[in-house]
Coordinates of C-alpha atoms in Angstrom, one line a residue:
Chain A
M78 CA 13.7 19.7 32.1
P79 CA 12.7 22.1 34.9
I80 CA 11.3 25.4 33.7
F81 CA 12.5 27.4 36.6
N82 CA 15.1 27.1 39.3
M83 CA 15.4 28.8 42.7
I84 CA 18.8 30.5 42.6
S85 CA 19.0 32.0 46.1
G86 CA 17.1 31.9 49.3
G87 CA 16.1 35.6 49.3
G88 CA 12.6 34.6 50.7
G89 CA 9.7 36.8 51.6
T90 CA 8.5 39.6 49.4
G91 CA 10.7 41.5 47.0
G92 CA 11.9 38.6 45.1
T93 CA 13.8 39.0 41.8
L94 CA 12.6 36.9 38.8
T95 CA 15.2 36.3 36.1
V96 CA 13.5 35.1 32.9
T97 CA 15.5 33.6 30.1
A98 CA 13.5 33.8 26.9
P99 CA 14.1 34.2 23.2
A100 CA 16.0 37.4 22.5
N101 CA 14.1 40.6 21.9
T102 CA 10.8 39.1 23.0
T103 CA 8.1 40.7 25.0
V104 CA 8.0 39.2 28.5
T105 CA 5.0 39.9 30.6
I106 CA 4.4 38.8 34.2
S107 CA 1.2 39.2 36.1
N108 CA -0.2 38.5 39.5
G109 CA -3.8 39.6 40.0
D110 CA -4.0 43.3 39.0
K111 CA -0.2 43.7 38.9
T112 CA 1.4 43.4 35.5
K113 CA 4.9 44.2 34.4
S114 CA 6.3 43.9 30.9
K115 CA 9.8 44.0 29.5
T116 CA 11.6 43.1 26.3
S117 CA 14.3 40.4 26.7
D118 CA 17.8 41.6 25.8
A119 CA 20.0 40.2 23.1
N120 CA 20.9 37.4 25.4
G121 CA 17.3 36.6 26.0
T122 CA 17.3 37.9 29.6
A123 CA 14.6 39.9 31.3
I124 CA 14.8 40.7 35.0
F125 CA 11.9 41.7 37.2
K126 CA 12.6 43.0 40.7
G127 CA 10.6 43.6 43.8
L128 CA 8.0 40.8 43.2
E129 CA 5.8 39.9 46.1
T130 CA 5.2 36.3 47.1
G131 CA 2.5 34.6 45.2
T132 CA 1.5 33.0 41.9
W133 CA 2.8 34.8 38.8
T134 CA 2.0 34.2 35.2
V135 CA 4.9 34.7 32.8
T136 CA 4.0 35.2 29.2
I137 CA 6.2 35.6 26.1
T138 CA 4.8 36.8 22.8
N139 CA 6.0 37.6 19.4
S140 CA 4.0 38.3 16.2
T141 CA 2.8 34.8 15.8
Q142 CA 3.1 32.9 19.1
T143 CA 2.4 33.1 22.8
T144 CA 3.7 30.9 25.5
T145 CA 2.7 31.1 29.2
K146 CA 4.1 29.5 32.4
T147 CA 2.8 29.8 35.9
I148 CA 5.2 30.0 38.8
Y149 CA 4.9 30.5 42.6
I150 CA 7.4 33.0 43.9
T151 CA 8.6 33.1 47.5
A152 CA 12.2 34.2 46.8
D153 CA 14.5 35.0 44.0
Y154 CA 13.8 32.8 40.9
A155 CA 15.3 32.1 37.6
M156 CA 13.3 30.5 34.9
T157 CA 13.5 29.7 31.2
I158 CA 10.6 30.0 28.9
A159 CA 10.5 29.3 25.1
F160 CA 8.0 29.2 22.4
F161 CA 6.8 25.8 21.4
A162 CA 8.5 24.6 18.3
A163 CA 8.0 21.4 16.4
T164 CA 8.8 21.1 12.7
I165 CA 7.1 19.3 9.9
A166 CA 9.3 18.9 6.9
V167 CA 7.2 18.4 3.8
T168 CA 8.2 17.1 0.4
Y169 CA 5.5 17.8 -2.2
P170 CA 5.0 18.3 -5.9
S171 CA 6.7 21.5 -6.8
G172 CA 4.5 24.3 -8.0
S173 CA 1.7 23.3 -5.6
T174 CA 0.2 25.4 -2.8
L175 CA 1.1 23.9 0.5
T176 CA -0.8 24.4 3.8
C177 CA -0.6 23.0 7.3
T178 CA -3.4 23.3 9.8
D179 CA -4.6 22.0 13.1
G180 CA -8.1 23.4 12.6
A181 CA -7.4 26.5 14.6
T182 CA -4.2 27.7 13.0
T183 CA -3.4 27.5 9.3
L184 CA 0.2 28.0 8.1
T185 CA 0.9 28.5 4.4
A186 CA 4.2 27.7 2.7
T187 CA 5.9 30.8 1.3
T188 CA 7.5 28.9 -1.6
T189 CA 6.4 26.3 -4.1
T190 CA 9.8 24.6 -4.6
G191 CA 8.7 21.1 -3.5
S192 CA 10.3 21.2 -0.1
Y193 CA 9.2 23.2 2.9
T194 CA 9.4 23.0 6.7
F195 CA 6.6 24.3 8.9
T196 CA 7.3 25.3 12.5
V197 CA 4.1 24.6 14.3
P198 CA 3.2 26.4 17.5
N199 CA 1.5 23.7 19.5
T200 CA 0.8 20.0 19.9
G201 CA -2.1 18.3 18.1
T202 CA -3.0 16.7 14.8
W203 CA -1.7 18.7 12.0
T204 CA -2.9 18.1 8.4
V205 CA -0.6 19.0 5.6
S206 CA -2.2 19.5 2.2
C207 CA -1.1 20.5 -1.2
T208 CA -3.1 21.5 -4.2
N209 CA -2.4 22.2 -7.8
G210 CA -5.4 22.7 -10.1
S211 CA -7.7 19.8 -9.4
S212 CA -5.0 17.7 -7.8
T213 CA -4.9 17.4 -4.1
A214 CA -3.0 15.4 -1.5
S215 CA -2.9 15.5 2.2
N216 CA -1.6 13.7 5.2
S217 CA -2.0 14.1 9.0
V218 CA 0.7 13.9 11.6
S219 CA 0.5 13.9 15.4
I220 CA 2.7 16.4 17.2
T221 CA 2.9 15.3 20.8
T222 CA 6.0 17.1 22.2
D223 CA 7.9 20.3 21.9
G224 CA 11.0 20.1 19.7
V225 CA 10.1 17.1 17.6
S226 CA 10.7 17.0 13.9
V227 CA 8.6 14.9 11.6
S228 CA 8.7 14.4 7.8
V229 CA 5.8 14.1 5.5
E230 CA 5.8 13.2 1.8
L231 CA 2.9 14.3 -0.3
S232 CA 2.2 13.2 -3.9
Y233 CA -0.8 13.3 -6.2
A234 CA -2.6 10.3 -7.6
L235 CA -1.2 9.1 -10.8
W236 CA -4.0 9.0 -13.4
L237 CA -3.4 6.2 -15.9
A238 CA -5.2 7.7 -18.9
P239 CA -5.1 5.2 -21.7
S240 CA -4.8 8.1 -24.1
S241 CA -1.5 9.1 -22.6
F242 CA 0.0 5.7 -22.1
A243 CA 1.0 3.1 -24.6
Y244 CA -1.4 0.2 -24.4
S245 CA -2.2 -3.1 -26.0
T246 CA -5.5 -4.9 -26.4
Y247 CA -6.1 -8.6 -26.7
N248 CA -9.5 -9.8 -27.6
H249 CA -11.5 -12.9 -28.1
I250 CA -13.9 -13.6 -30.9
Y251 CA -16.9 -13.0 -28.6
G252 CA -15.9 -9.6 -27.5
S253 CA -13.4 -6.8 -28.0
P254 CA -11.9 -4.1 -26.0
S255 CA -11.0 -0.7 -27.4
V256 CA -9.7 2.6 -26.1
S257 CA -11.4 5.9 -26.9
G258 CA -9.9 9.0 -25.2
D259 CA -9.5 8.1 -21.5
T260 CA -12.2 5.3 -21.6
I261 CA -11.7 1.6 -22.1
K262 CA -14.7 0.2 -23.8
I263 CA -15.3 -3.5 -23.6
S264 CA -17.9 -4.9 -25.9
Y265 CA -19.3 -8.4 -25.9
T266 CA -21.8 -10.2 -28.0
T267 CA -23.4 -13.4 -26.9
P268 CA -22.4 -16.0 -29.5
S269 CA -25.2 -17.7 -31.4
N270 CA -23.2 -20.9 -31.5
Y271 CA -21.7 -20.7 -28.1
S272 CA -19.5 -23.8 -27.6
G273 CA -18.8 -23.4 -23.9
E274 CA -15.5 -21.7 -24.2
Y275 CA -14.6 -18.1 -23.7
S276 CA -11.5 -16.2 -22.9
E277 CA -10.4 -12.8 -21.8
N278 CA -10.6 -9.4 -23.3
V279 CA -7.5 -7.7 -22.0
V280 CA -6.3 -4.1 -22.1
T281 CA -2.8 -3.6 -20.6
F282 CA -0.5 -0.7 -20.2
N283 CA 2.7 -1.4 -22.2
D284 CA 5.1 0.0 -19.7
A285 CA 5.6 -1.3 -16.1
I286 CA 4.8 1.3 -13.5
D287 CA 6.7 1.5 -10.2
V288 CA 3.9 1.4 -7.6
T289 CA 6.2 1.5 -4.6
K290 CA 4.8 4.9 -3.4
Y291 CA 1.2 4.1 -4.1
S292 CA -1.1 2.3 -1.7
E293 CA -4.0 1.5 -4.1
L294 CA -5.1 1.1 -7.7
Q295 CA -8.6 2.3 -8.5
A296 CA -10.9 2.5 -11.5
T297 CA -14.5 3.2 -12.2
A298 CA -16.5 0.7 -14.1
N299 CA -19.9 1.1 -15.7
I300 CA -21.2 -2.3 -16.4
T301 CA -24.1 -2.9 -18.8
K302 CA -23.8 -6.7 -19.0
I303 CA -21.9 -9.2 -16.9
S304 CA -23.7 -12.5 -17.5
D305 CA -25.7 -14.2 -20.2
T306 CA -26.6 -17.7 -21.4
A307 CA -22.9 -18.4 -21.6
G308 CA -22.6 -18.0 -17.8
S309 CA -21.4 -15.5 -15.3
G310 CA -19.0 -12.8 -16.5
R311 CA -16.2 -11.0 -14.9
L312 CA -14.5 -7.6 -15.0
T313 CA -11.0 -7.4 -13.4
L314 CA -8.7 -4.6 -12.5
G315 CA -5.3 -5.9 -11.7
V316 CA -1.5 -5.7 -11.7
A317 CA 0.8 -8.3 -13.0
S318 CA 4.6 -8.8 -12.8
S319 CA 4.9 -9.5 -16.5
K320 CA 2.9 -7.9 -19.3
P321 CA -0.2 -9.8 -20.3
S322 CA 0.4 -10.8 -23.8
S323 CA -2.6 -12.8 -25.0
Y324 CA -6.3 -13.2 -24.5
S325 CA -5.7 -15.6 -21.6
K326 CA -6.4 -14.7 -18.0
P327 CA -3.5 -12.6 -16.8
S328 CA -1.5 -13.9 -13.9
A329 CA -2.1 -11.3 -11.3
I330 CA -0.1 -10.1 -8.3
A331 CA -3.2 -8.3 -7.0
S332 CA -6.7 -7.8 -8.5
A333 CA -10.2 -6.7 -7.8
N334 CA -13.3 -8.1 -9.5
A335 CA -16.4 -6.1 -10.1
A336 CA -19.6 -7.3 -8.4
S337 CA -21.8 -9.3 -10.6
S338 CA -24.3 -6.5 -11.2
T339 CA -24.8 -3.8 -13.7
G340 CA -24.3 -0.1 -13.0
T341 CA -21.4 2.0 -11.9
Q342 CA -19.0 0.7 -9.3
T343 CA -15.5 1.4 -8.1
L344 CA -12.8 -1.2 -8.2
T345 CA -10.0 -0.8 -5.7
V346 CA -6.9 -2.9 -5.2
S347 CA -4.6 -2.6 -2.2
L348 CA -1.0 -2.3 -3.3
T349 CA 0.7 -1.7 0.1
S350 CA 2.7 -4.9 -0.2
V351 CA 3.5 -4.6 -3.9
N352 CA 6.8 -2.7 -4.1
K353 CA 7.9 -3.0 -7.6
A354 CA 7.2 -2.1 -11.2
V355 CA 4.0 -3.8 -12.4
Y356 CA 1.7 -3.8 -15.4
V357 CA -1.7 -2.5 -14.9
Y358 CA -4.5 -4.2 -16.8
V359 CA -8.2 -4.5 -17.2
S360 CA -9.6 -7.9 -18.3
S361 CA -13.0 -9.2 -18.8
A362 CA -15.1 -12.2 -19.9
I363 CA -18.7 -12.2 -20.8
C364 CA -18.9 -8.5 -19.9
K365 CA -19.9 -5.3 -21.6
A366 CA -18.6 -2.2 -19.8
T367 CA -16.7 1.0 -19.8
V368 CA -13.7 1.6 -17.5
T369 CA -12.5 5.1 -16.6
D370 CA -10.6 7.0 -14.0
I371 CA -7.8 4.4 -13.6
K372 CA -5.4 5.9 -11.1
L373 CA -2.7 5.0 -8.6
I374 CA -3.4 6.6 -5.2
P375 CA -0.5 7.3 -2.7
Chain B
M208 CA -9.2 -24.9 -8.0
K209 CA -8.0 -24.7 -4.4
T210 CA -9.8 -24.5 -1.1
I211 CA -8.4 -21.9 1.2
Y212 CA -9.5 -20.6 4.6
L213 CA -10.0 -17.0 5.6
D214 CA -9.6 -15.5 9.1
T215 CA -11.5 -12.5 10.3
D216 CA -8.9 -10.2 8.7
F217 CA -9.4 -12.0 5.3
K218 CA -5.9 -13.5 5.5
C219 CA -5.5 -16.8 3.7
H220 CA -4.7 -20.0 5.5
L221 CA -4.2 -23.6 4.3
T222 CA -6.1 -25.2 7.2
D223 CA -9.2 -24.2 9.1
D224 CA -8.8 -23.6 12.9
G225 CA -12.6 -24.0 13.2
T226 CA -13.4 -20.4 12.9
M227 CA -12.5 -19.7 9.4
T228 CA -14.4 -19.3 6.1
A229 CA -13.7 -21.7 3.3
I230 CA -13.3 -20.3 -0.2
E231 CA -12.6 -22.0 -3.5
T232 CA -10.5 -20.1 -6.0
D233 CA -8.2 -20.8 -8.9
F234 CA -6.1 -17.7 -8.0
F235 CA -3.6 -19.9 -6.2
D236 CA -3.3 -22.8 -8.6
G237 CA 0.3 -23.9 -8.7
K238 CA 1.3 -21.7 -5.8
C239 CA 3.2 -22.8 -2.8
D240 CA 2.0 -22.7 0.8
T241 CA 4.1 -19.6 1.7
Y242 CA 2.7 -17.7 -1.3
I243 CA -0.9 -18.5 -0.4
E244 CA -0.5 -17.6 3.3
G245 CA 1.0 -14.2 2.3
Y246 CA -2.3 -13.1 0.7
R247 CA -5.5 -11.5 1.7
Y248 CA -8.7 -12.5 -0.1
V249 CA -11.8 -10.3 0.4
P250 CA -14.7 -12.4 -1.0
A251 CA -17.4 -10.8 -3.2
G252 CA -19.9 -9.1 -0.9
S253 CA -17.4 -8.6 1.9
T254 CA -15.6 -5.4 2.9
W255 CA -12.2 -5.0 4.4
I256 CA -11.0 -1.8 6.1
R257 CA -7.3 -1.3 6.0
L258 CA -5.4 0.1 9.0
D259 CA -5.3 3.5 7.4
G260 CA -9.1 3.5 7.1
E261 CA -9.3 2.8 3.4
T262 CA -12.2 0.5 2.5
F263 CA -11.9 -2.4 -0.1
T264 CA -14.9 -4.2 -1.5
G265 CA -14.6 -7.8 -2.5
E266 CA -13.7 -9.5 -4.5
M267 CA -10.2 -8.2 -4.0
I268 CA -7.1 -10.3 -3.7
A269 CA -3.8 -8.7 -2.7
P270 CA -0.7 -9.7 -0.8
W271 CA -0.2 -8.5 2.8
V272 CA 3.3 -9.8 2.9
D273 CA 5.8 -8.0 0.6
W274 CA 5.1 -9.7 -2.8
Q275 CA 8.8 -10.0 -3.7
E276 CA 9.3 -12.2 -0.6
L277 CA 6.3 -14.4 -1.8
D278 CA 7.7 -14.5 -5.3
T279 CA 11.1 -15.6 -4.0
A280 CA 9.4 -18.4 -2.1
Q281 CA 7.3 -19.4 -5.1
R282 CA 10.4 -19.5 -7.3
E283 CA 12.2 -21.7 -4.8
Y284 CA 9.2 -24.0 -4.7
E285 CA 9.1 -24.2 -8.5
R286 CA 12.9 -24.9 -8.6
E287 CA 12.4 -27.7 -6.0
Q288 CA 9.5 -29.1 -8.0
Y289 CA 11.6 -29.0 -11.2
Q290 CA 14.5 -30.7 -9.3
S291 CA 12.2 -33.3 -7.9
L292 CA 10.6 -34.0 -11.3
T293 CA 14.1 -34.2 -12.9
E294 CA 15.3 -36.6 -10.3
E295 CA 12.2 -38.7 -10.7
N296 CA 12.7 -38.7 -14.4
E297 CA 16.3 -39.7 -14.0
T298 CA 15.3 -42.6 -11.7
L299 CA 12.6 -43.7 -14.2
T300 CA 15.1 -43.5 -17.1
A301 CA 17.7 -45.6 -15.1
E302 CA 15.0 -48.2 -14.2
N303 CA 13.9 -48.3 -17.8
A304 CA 17.5 -48.9 -18.9
E305 CA 17.8 -51.7 -16.4
M306 CA 14.6 -53.3 -17.6
I307 CA 15.8 -53.1 -21.2
E308 CA 19.1 -54.7 -20.3
A309 CA 17.3 -57.4 -18.3
M310 CA 15.0 -58.1 -21.3
A311 CA 18.0 -58.2 -23.6
A312 CA 19.7 -60.7 -21.3
M313 CA 16.5 -62.8 -21.2
V314 CA 16.3 -62.8 -25.0
D315 CA 20.0 -63.8 -25.2
D316 CA 19.4 -66.6 -22.7
V317 CA 16.4 -67.9 -24.6
Y318 CA 18.3 -67.7 -27.9
N319 CA 21.3 -69.5 -26.4
Q320 CA 19.1 -72.2 -24.9
D321 CA 17.3 -72.7 -28.3
L322 CA 20.7 -72.8 -30.0
T323 CA 21.9 -75.4 -27.6
Q324 CA 18.8 -77.5 -28.0
M325 CA 19.1 -77.3 -31.8
E326 CA 22.8 -78.4 -31.6
E327 CA 21.9 -81.4 -29.4

């Protein structure tokens, strides 16, 4: 769309510039040391007469935004100028503080209702963030053109604290899992009469959790033993379509196994292609460990 | 235990195109080809970076095709397997019945022959 149009062939000096801008906005034009300023009327029109031929800069400003266009006047001109306006509609957990920034400009939502639309003043990468206590979530969007509207949904990680979920444990004679507070503790004792058989210690959440809006499952494991004379052990974080119901190895949709080394490590499972309710579980064999911070991350 | 082949994006394949890494796993025991090829397998010691920049450390196994599609394919595979086994069972049962009938006929024949010989 052209930003100005020649409306008559007045020519030479003394041209008239008709600016169509947002109503009641300050319109300033300048050419070298010449500057004129007017406020657009209720129709958004500001007219400048007697302008000499040359390059003029037209600027509109309000309390938050400025937009500038440069035109070359040789006759009467009409032009339209508007503030840049793109919107980012955000859905976020209500009660949270919501901000939107491109690094230079930071906008803050004036409500905490869970739904807010930012009008951003320029193109660029805008990061939308919400916080509530220690919970944070953010997402970035690219605004490339004037007038676009984009939507962003923010949600916090869902912490699967065993203490706040119903859970079941299934254990084998050579080990046992237990839950204390928000920690899953997996014990294991090397059997004195090991017969070559072992099976799983399983802790599973009793209720299926819809993971459609989460992209990964994560947990922190602190392993103190993961092999012995019985062989190499294993610690698995996974999701299953049916609830694991015995001390046999769960049939996983997706899972992550800890590295075969002691110490603290993070287990992360990608869930981007798992769009259903699933049972989250931790299982182990020949392993002594604690598992904490089980969470679903958007 | 099954041998699968991983491409550079850790996607699973049933055959090696000459550039893939062979992995043995029991994760796919009993699973159909479609199911297996819908998965990504990041072996222990390897790292996969997802398109959104998230890093996943092996061993991690997760579908890259919507799991419900894979589950549907697997269920169809299992239904076909069941159907095939049922048909095979029916064939064997029919063959068995024929054999029993033939054996019974043979016994009858022998008995009748013996009876004829005794009467003569």
